Amino acid sequence: MKNNSTWNDILKPVVVLTAICLVVSGLLGLTNNITAPIIAENARLAADAARIELLPEATDGFELVEGVDMEGVTEVYKAKNGVGYTITAFGKGYGGNVNYMVAFDNDGKIVNLKVLSHEETAGLGSKIENPEFLAKFKGTDKELTSGDIDMIGGATISSNASLDAVNTARKAFNQYAKGIVVVELTLEEKLGQLFGEDVPAAVLTTEYTHADAVEFWQTEKGLIVVTEGKGNGIIGDEHPSGKMLKGYVAFDENGAVLNVMYDAAASETKGLGTKVEDPAYIANFIGMTSADQPTTVDVIANCTYSSKGAMECVAKAITVYNEIK
């Protein structure tokens, strides 16, 4: 009796549940094996239709460009009759990847584009599908910035994801259609070029120390003081990164600010706070020698916190430079 009770009360339910799980798992696996090829084929057909829709002049169809290896790029197709290319690329949106297909003519002009898929907020980020927004990209033949397209109000991240996707597609076009490979400069090379394009790379130096400086870089033309300021990443109330804005301030031989470079992408909101990197804004600081001068610079519209962080970087750097020199 006791053994029978053990079977009914303990072992039998376990065996039954295990059997059910095995059957369900088998059915799910079988279903996936049946549906996966169908889903893949439907996706292929949809992509083929999108290519024809965006570049109808490609009357002979398209061929896949082999060997594509670029972050953010899904695939590159060339029109068999040579009228252009379609490139699928993505940017990171608020809800996930925002996938675009972009059609280029042979001169690199965007002739058409569409959003293939996204998971952005309905009524806000989903506005990236609106014809009015997509029209801002059409006809362009260069890498775009947030100022070129007018970001969607309340959907900065989604707008930036679109901008990233389209610019990534252009980068792929330049490399795989035109053979143009952009070589990224190292930090040392970028810092050297703060003094001029022909100036050799900067060298990190430990000759100087200061509580308000992160580090110092030396070039044959002058010194660079690296400081940090509280931008949107620290004091912002929308998508703060928790990171300080870093500024690289180059001084000429007379102790005046010669140039400034910010690492805004690491801490500030793309398309808004990153505007502190614009040459026109940086020009406001050129020639300054007193730490109270940066605060006289106007803040960038809708970019108050990042602007203040940028000013703080320069003010700190001037103070540091004057004290160590």
Short mmCIF file of C-alpha atoms in Angstrom, two decimals:
data_model
loop_
_atom_site.label_atom_id
_atom_site.label_comp_id
_atom_site.label_asym_id
_atom_site.label_seq_id
_atom_site.Cartn_x
_atom_site.Cartn_y
_atom_site.Cartn_z
CA MET A 1 0.00 0.00 0.00
CA LYS A 2 2.75 2.39 0.94
CA ASN A 3 4.62 1.86 -2.35
CA ASN A 4 1.40 2.40 -4.33
CA SER A 5 0.75 5.62 -2.40
CA THR A 6 4.26 6.87 -3.16
CA TRP A 7 3.72 6.20 -6.86
CA ASN A 8 0.35 7.95 -7.00
CA ASP A 9 1.28 10.90 -4.79
CA ILE A 10 4.86 11.62 -5.84
CA LEU A 11 6.28 9.70 -8.77
CA LYS A 12 3.27 9.54 -11.09
CA PRO A 13 2.72 13.35 -11.29
CA VAL A 14 6.44 13.83 -12.00
CA VAL A 15 6.43 11.24 -14.78
CA VAL A 16 3.25 12.67 -16.32
CA LEU A 17 4.55 16.26 -16.23
CA THR A 18 7.88 15.18 -17.71
CA ALA A 19 6.10 13.35 -20.52
CA ILE A 20 3.92 16.40 -21.23
CA CYS A 21 6.98 18.67 -21.32
CA LEU A 22 8.76 16.35 -23.73
CA VAL A 23 5.75 16.21 -26.04
CA VAL A 24 5.26 20.00 -25.97
CA SER A 25 8.97 20.62 -26.59
CA GLY A 26 8.91 18.23 -29.51
CA LEU A 27 5.84 19.91 -31.00
CA LEU A 28 7.40 23.37 -30.60
CA GLY A 29 10.59 22.19 -32.27
CA LEU A 30 8.61 20.64 -35.11
CA THR A 31 6.55 23.83 -35.51
CA ASN A 32 9.69 25.95 -35.61
CA ASN A 33 11.27 23.68 -38.22
CA ILE A 34 8.17 24.08 -40.37
CA THR A 35 7.60 27.82 -39.90
CA ALA A 36 11.21 29.13 -39.81
CA PRO A 37 11.83 28.61 -43.55
CA ILE A 38 8.45 30.17 -44.33
CA ILE A 39 9.22 33.23 -42.19
CA ALA A 40 12.66 33.58 -43.77
CA GLU A 41 11.21 33.30 -47.27
CA ASN A 42 8.54 35.92 -46.50
CA ALA A 43 11.23 38.27 -45.18
CA ARG A 44 13.27 37.74 -48.35
CA LEU A 45 10.28 38.44 -50.57
CA ALA A 46 9.44 41.59 -48.57
CA ALA A 47 13.03 42.81 -48.92
CA ASP A 48 13.01 42.10 -52.66
CA ALA A 49 9.76 44.05 -53.00
CA ALA A 50 11.21 46.96 -51.02
CA ARG A 51 14.27 47.11 -53.29
CA ILE A 52 12.10 47.25 -56.40
CA GLU A 53 9.86 49.86 -54.76
CA LEU A 54 12.78 52.12 -53.86
CA LEU A 55 14.75 51.69 -57.09
CA PRO A 56 12.24 50.73 -59.82
CA GLU A 57 14.80 51.59 -62.52
CA ALA A 58 16.63 48.36 -61.59
CA THR A 59 14.62 46.42 -64.17
CA ASP A 60 17.02 43.47 -64.22
CA GLY A 61 16.88 42.90 -60.48
CA PHE A 62 19.63 43.04 -57.87
CA GLU A 63 22.68 41.08 -56.82
CA LEU A 64 24.06 40.78 -53.29
CA VAL A 65 27.42 42.44 -52.70
CA GLU A 66 29.59 39.84 -50.99
CA GLY A 67 32.09 40.47 -48.21
CA VAL A 68 30.26 43.33 -46.53
CA ASP A 69 31.53 43.73 -42.97
CA MET A 70 30.51 47.01 -41.36
CA GLU A 71 28.85 47.64 -38.02
CA GLY A 72 25.21 48.63 -38.43
CA VAL A 73 24.94 47.33 -42.01
CA THR A 74 22.74 44.32 -42.75
CA GLU A 75 23.22 43.95 -46.50
CA VAL A 76 24.23 45.76 -49.67
CA TYR A 77 22.62 45.06 -53.05
CA LYS A 78 23.72 46.33 -56.45
CA ALA A 79 21.29 46.84 -59.33
CA LYS A 80 22.25 44.42 -62.10
CA ASN A 81 21.73 47.10 -64.76
CA GLY A 82 24.03 49.48 -62.88
CA VAL A 83 21.56 52.21 -61.90
CA GLY A 84 22.37 52.19 -58.18
CA TYR A 85 22.43 50.38 -54.87
CA THR A 86 20.09 49.57 -51.99
CA ILE A 87 21.58 49.29 -48.52
CA THR A 88 19.92 48.03 -45.37
CA ALA A 89 21.25 49.52 -42.14
CA PHE A 90 20.07 50.21 -38.62
CA GLY A 91 20.41 52.63 -35.74
CA LYS A 92 19.66 52.04 -32.06
CA GLY A 93 16.28 53.52 -31.18
CA TYR A 94 14.29 53.89 -27.97
CA GLY A 95 12.68 50.45 -28.24
CA GLY A 96 15.32 48.59 -30.24
CA ASN A 97 16.92 48.71 -33.66
CA VAL A 98 15.40 50.98 -36.30
CA ASN A 99 15.93 49.28 -39.66
CA TYR A 100 16.09 51.32 -42.87
CA MET A 101 16.55 50.48 -46.51
CA VAL A 102 18.19 53.31 -48.46
CA ALA A 103 18.44 53.54 -52.26
CA PHE A 104 21.37 55.44 -53.83
CA ASP A 105 22.07 56.40 -57.40
CA ASN A 106 25.61 55.94 -58.70
CA ASP A 107 26.60 59.46 -57.63
CA GLY A 108 25.71 58.75 -54.00
CA LYS A 109 22.46 60.70 -53.94
CA ILE A 110 19.64 59.21 -51.87
CA VAL A 111 16.78 58.64 -54.29
CA ASN A 112 14.45 56.89 -51.85
CA LEU A 113 14.28 55.21 -48.46
CA LYS A 114 11.87 53.48 -46.12
CA VAL A 115 11.65 52.14 -42.58
CA LEU A 116 11.60 48.35 -42.72
CA SER A 117 10.90 47.77 -39.02
CA HIS A 118 11.08 49.45 -35.62
CA GLU A 119 9.76 49.19 -32.06
CA GLU A 120 9.44 52.90 -31.28
CA THR A 121 6.66 54.50 -29.23
CA ALA A 122 3.40 54.87 -31.16
CA GLY A 123 2.57 58.50 -31.86
CA LEU A 124 6.10 59.69 -31.03
CA GLY A 125 9.03 57.64 -32.27
CA SER A 126 6.79 56.02 -34.87
CA LYS A 127 6.70 59.38 -36.68
CA ILE A 128 9.97 58.37 -38.32
CA GLU A 129 7.74 56.58 -40.85
CA ASN A 130 5.97 59.80 -41.84
CA PRO A 131 6.64 60.82 -45.47
CA GLU A 132 7.41 64.37 -44.29
CA PHE A 133 10.27 63.10 -42.12
CA LEU A 134 11.66 60.71 -44.74
CA ALA A 135 11.57 63.47 -47.36
CA LYS A 136 14.29 65.34 -45.44
CA PHE A 137 16.79 62.64 -46.41
CA LYS A 138 15.89 62.39 -50.09
CA GLY A 139 18.17 64.10 -52.55
CA THR A 140 21.04 64.42 -50.08
CA ASP A 141 24.53 63.40 -51.12
CA LYS A 142 26.57 63.82 -47.94
CA GLU A 143 26.65 62.70 -44.33
CA LEU A 144 23.91 64.50 -42.41
CA THR A 145 23.71 66.07 -38.96
CA SER A 146 20.72 66.71 -36.71
CA GLY A 147 20.59 70.28 -38.00
CA ASP A 148 20.03 69.03 -41.55
CA ILE A 149 16.82 67.13 -40.89
CA ASP A 150 14.97 68.84 -37.99
CA MET A 151 14.54 66.28 -35.23
CA ILE A 152 11.05 65.05 -34.35
CA GLY A 153 9.81 66.83 -31.23
CA GLY A 154 9.69 64.47 -28.24
CA ALA A 155 11.41 61.71 -30.22
CA THR A 156 15.08 62.66 -30.18
CA ILE A 157 16.34 59.09 -29.74
CA SER A 158 14.20 57.76 -32.60
CA SER A 159 15.28 60.66 -34.83
CA ASN A 160 18.93 59.98 -34.03
CA ALA A 161 18.47 56.28 -34.76
CA SER A 162 17.16 57.22 -38.20
CA LEU A 163 20.05 59.61 -38.76
CA ASP A 164 22.54 56.93 -37.71
CA ALA A 165 20.96 54.33 -39.98
CA VAL A 166 21.01 56.59 -43.03
CA ASN A 167 24.55 57.82 -42.38
CA THR A 168 25.72 54.24 -41.87
CA ALA A 169 24.14 53.29 -45.18
CA ARG A 170 26.02 56.16 -46.83
CA LYS A 171 29.28 55.02 -45.27
CA ALA A 172 28.64 51.55 -46.70
CA PHE A 173 27.88 53.05 -50.12
CA ASN A 174 31.14 55.00 -50.08
CA GLN A 175 33.14 51.91 -49.17
CA TYR A 176 31.48 49.14 -51.18
CA ALA A 177 30.27 51.12 -54.21
CA LYS A 178 32.97 53.79 -54.48
CA GLY A 179 35.87 52.11 -52.72
CA ILE A 180 36.29 55.03 -50.32
CA VAL A 181 37.49 53.87 -46.92
CA VAL A 182 37.48 56.49 -44.18
CA VAL A 183 40.39 56.03 -41.81
CA GLU A 184 39.52 57.09 -38.27
CA LEU A 185 42.13 59.24 -36.56
CA THR A 186 43.46 58.17 -33.18
CA LEU A 187 42.87 60.41 -30.17
CA GLU A 188 46.53 61.44 -30.30
CA GLU A 189 46.19 62.47 -33.95
CA LYS A 190 42.96 64.39 -33.31
CA LEU A 191 44.59 66.30 -30.46
CA GLY A 192 47.58 67.16 -32.62
CA GLN A 193 45.24 68.57 -35.26
CA LEU A 194 43.77 71.00 -32.75
CA PHE A 195 46.89 73.02 -33.60
CA GLY A 196 46.73 72.36 -37.35
CA GLU A 197 46.42 69.47 -39.79
CA ASP A 198 50.18 69.20 -40.24
CA VAL A 199 50.96 68.99 -36.51
CA PRO A 200 52.16 65.54 -35.32
CA ALA A 201 50.16 63.52 -32.80
CA ALA A 202 49.99 64.75 -29.22
CA VAL A 203 51.78 62.92 -26.42
CA LEU A 204 50.38 62.33 -22.93
CA THR A 205 52.58 64.08 -20.38
CA THR A 206 53.00 63.77 -16.63
CA GLU A 207 55.02 66.97 -16.36
CA TYR A 208 51.99 68.78 -14.93
CA THR A 209 49.40 67.92 -12.27
CA HIS A 210 46.35 69.82 -11.04
CA ALA A 211 43.28 68.85 -9.02
CA ASP A 212 40.91 70.27 -11.68
CA ALA A 213 42.61 68.61 -14.65
CA VAL A 214 42.03 65.05 -15.85
CA GLU A 215 45.28 64.91 -17.81
CA PHE A 216 47.66 66.90 -20.00
CA TRP A 217 48.79 66.39 -23.59
CA GLN A 218 51.82 68.01 -25.20
CA THR A 219 52.43 68.89 -28.86
CA GLU A 220 55.24 70.74 -30.57
CA LYS A 221 52.89 73.73 -30.87
CA GLY A 222 51.47 73.88 -27.37
CA LEU A 223 49.72 72.25 -24.41
CA ILE A 224 46.28 70.65 -24.14
CA VAL A 225 44.50 70.68 -20.78
CA VAL A 226 41.77 68.05 -20.31
CA THR A 227 38.94 68.92 -17.91
CA GLU A 228 35.39 67.82 -17.13
CA GLY A 229 32.15 69.77 -16.77
CA LYS A 230 28.66 68.92 -15.53
CA GLY A 231 26.52 68.63 -18.62
CA ASN A 232 23.23 66.91 -19.32
CA GLY A 233 24.81 63.60 -18.37
CA ILE A 234 24.97 64.74 -14.74
CA ILE A 235 22.36 67.47 -14.20
CA GLY A 236 19.92 66.70 -17.01
CA ASP A 237 16.42 65.45 -16.30
CA GLU A 238 15.96 63.52 -19.56
CA HIS A 239 18.10 60.49 -20.43
CA PRO A 240 21.10 61.49 -18.26
CA SER A 241 24.12 59.28 -18.91
CA GLY A 242 25.65 59.76 -15.47
CA LYS A 243 28.90 60.86 -17.12
CA MET A 244 30.75 64.17 -17.05
CA LEU A 245 31.37 66.06 -20.29
CA LYS A 246 35.07 65.89 -21.17
CA GLY A 247 36.78 68.79 -22.90
CA TYR A 248 40.23 69.03 -24.52
CA VAL A 249 41.35 72.67 -24.50
CA ALA A 250 44.40 73.64 -26.58
CA PHE A 251 46.39 76.76 -25.70
CA ASP A 252 48.69 78.78 -27.94
CA GLU A 253 52.12 80.03 -26.89
CA ASN A 254 50.56 83.17 -25.39
CA GLY A 255 48.20 81.22 -23.11
CA ALA A 256 45.04 81.91 -25.12
CA VAL A 257 42.52 79.23 -26.06
CA LEU A 258 43.42 78.10 -29.58
CA ASN A 259 40.92 75.29 -30.05
CA VAL A 260 38.57 72.98 -28.14
CA MET A 261 37.42 69.40 -28.66
CA TYR A 262 34.64 67.72 -26.67
CA ASP A 263 33.84 64.05 -26.21
CA ALA A 264 30.14 64.87 -26.13
CA ALA A 265 29.00 61.59 -27.65
CA ALA A 266 30.09 59.78 -24.47
CA SER A 267 27.93 61.82 -22.11
CA GLU A 268 25.43 64.09 -23.87
CA THR A 269 22.21 63.48 -25.82
CA LYS A 270 23.01 62.89 -29.47
CA GLY A 271 21.59 65.55 -31.75
CA LEU A 272 21.13 67.98 -28.87
CA GLY A 273 23.97 68.02 -26.36
CA THR A 274 26.44 66.96 -29.02
CA LYS A 275 25.91 70.35 -30.67
CA VAL A 276 28.62 71.67 -28.34
CA GLU A 277 31.04 70.00 -30.79
CA ASP A 278 29.94 72.24 -33.68
CA PRO A 279 32.83 74.42 -34.93
CA ALA A 280 30.59 77.50 -34.85
CA TYR A 281 29.96 77.02 -31.13
CA ILE A 282 33.58 76.21 -30.31
CA ALA A 283 34.65 79.41 -32.10
CA ASN A 284 33.08 81.38 -29.23
CA PHE A 285 35.88 80.25 -26.90
CA ILE A 286 38.84 80.96 -29.18
CA GLY A 287 41.19 83.61 -27.82
CA MET A 288 39.91 83.49 -24.23
CA THR A 289 42.49 83.93 -21.46
CA SER A 290 40.33 84.53 -18.37
CA ALA A 291 38.24 81.92 -16.53
CA ASP A 292 35.24 84.25 -16.30
CA GLN A 293 34.96 84.65 -20.08
CA PRO A 294 33.36 81.27 -20.98
CA THR A 295 30.23 82.10 -18.95
CA THR A 296 29.49 84.97 -21.36
CA VAL A 297 28.87 82.55 -24.23
CA ASP A 298 25.21 82.05 -25.13
CA VAL A 299 23.73 78.62 -24.45
CA ILE A 300 22.63 76.53 -27.41
CA ALA A 301 18.84 76.38 -27.84
CA ASN A 302 17.36 73.29 -26.13
CA CYS A 303 20.88 72.43 -24.96
CA THR A 304 21.27 74.42 -21.74
CA TYR A 305 22.90 71.79 -19.53
CA SER A 306 25.37 70.62 -22.15
CA SER A 307 26.27 74.23 -22.97
CA LYS A 308 26.98 74.95 -19.31
CA GLY A 309 29.11 71.81 -19.09
CA ALA A 310 31.07 72.96 -22.13
CA MET A 311 31.64 76.39 -20.58
CA GLU A 312 32.78 74.78 -17.33
CA CYS A 313 35.35 72.67 -19.19
CA VAL A 314 36.92 75.74 -20.79
CA ALA A 315 36.79 77.85 -17.62
CA LYS A 316 38.52 75.09 -15.63
CA ALA A 317 41.15 74.62 -18.32
CA ILE A 318 41.99 78.33 -18.38
CA THR A 319 42.34 78.37 -14.59
CA VAL A 320 44.55 75.29 -14.66
CA TYR A 321 46.74 76.62 -17.46
CA ASN A 322 47.24 79.98 -15.76
CA GLU A 323 48.19 78.29 -12.49
CA ILE A 324 50.66 75.76 -13.91
CA LYS A 325 52.28 78.21 -16.29
#
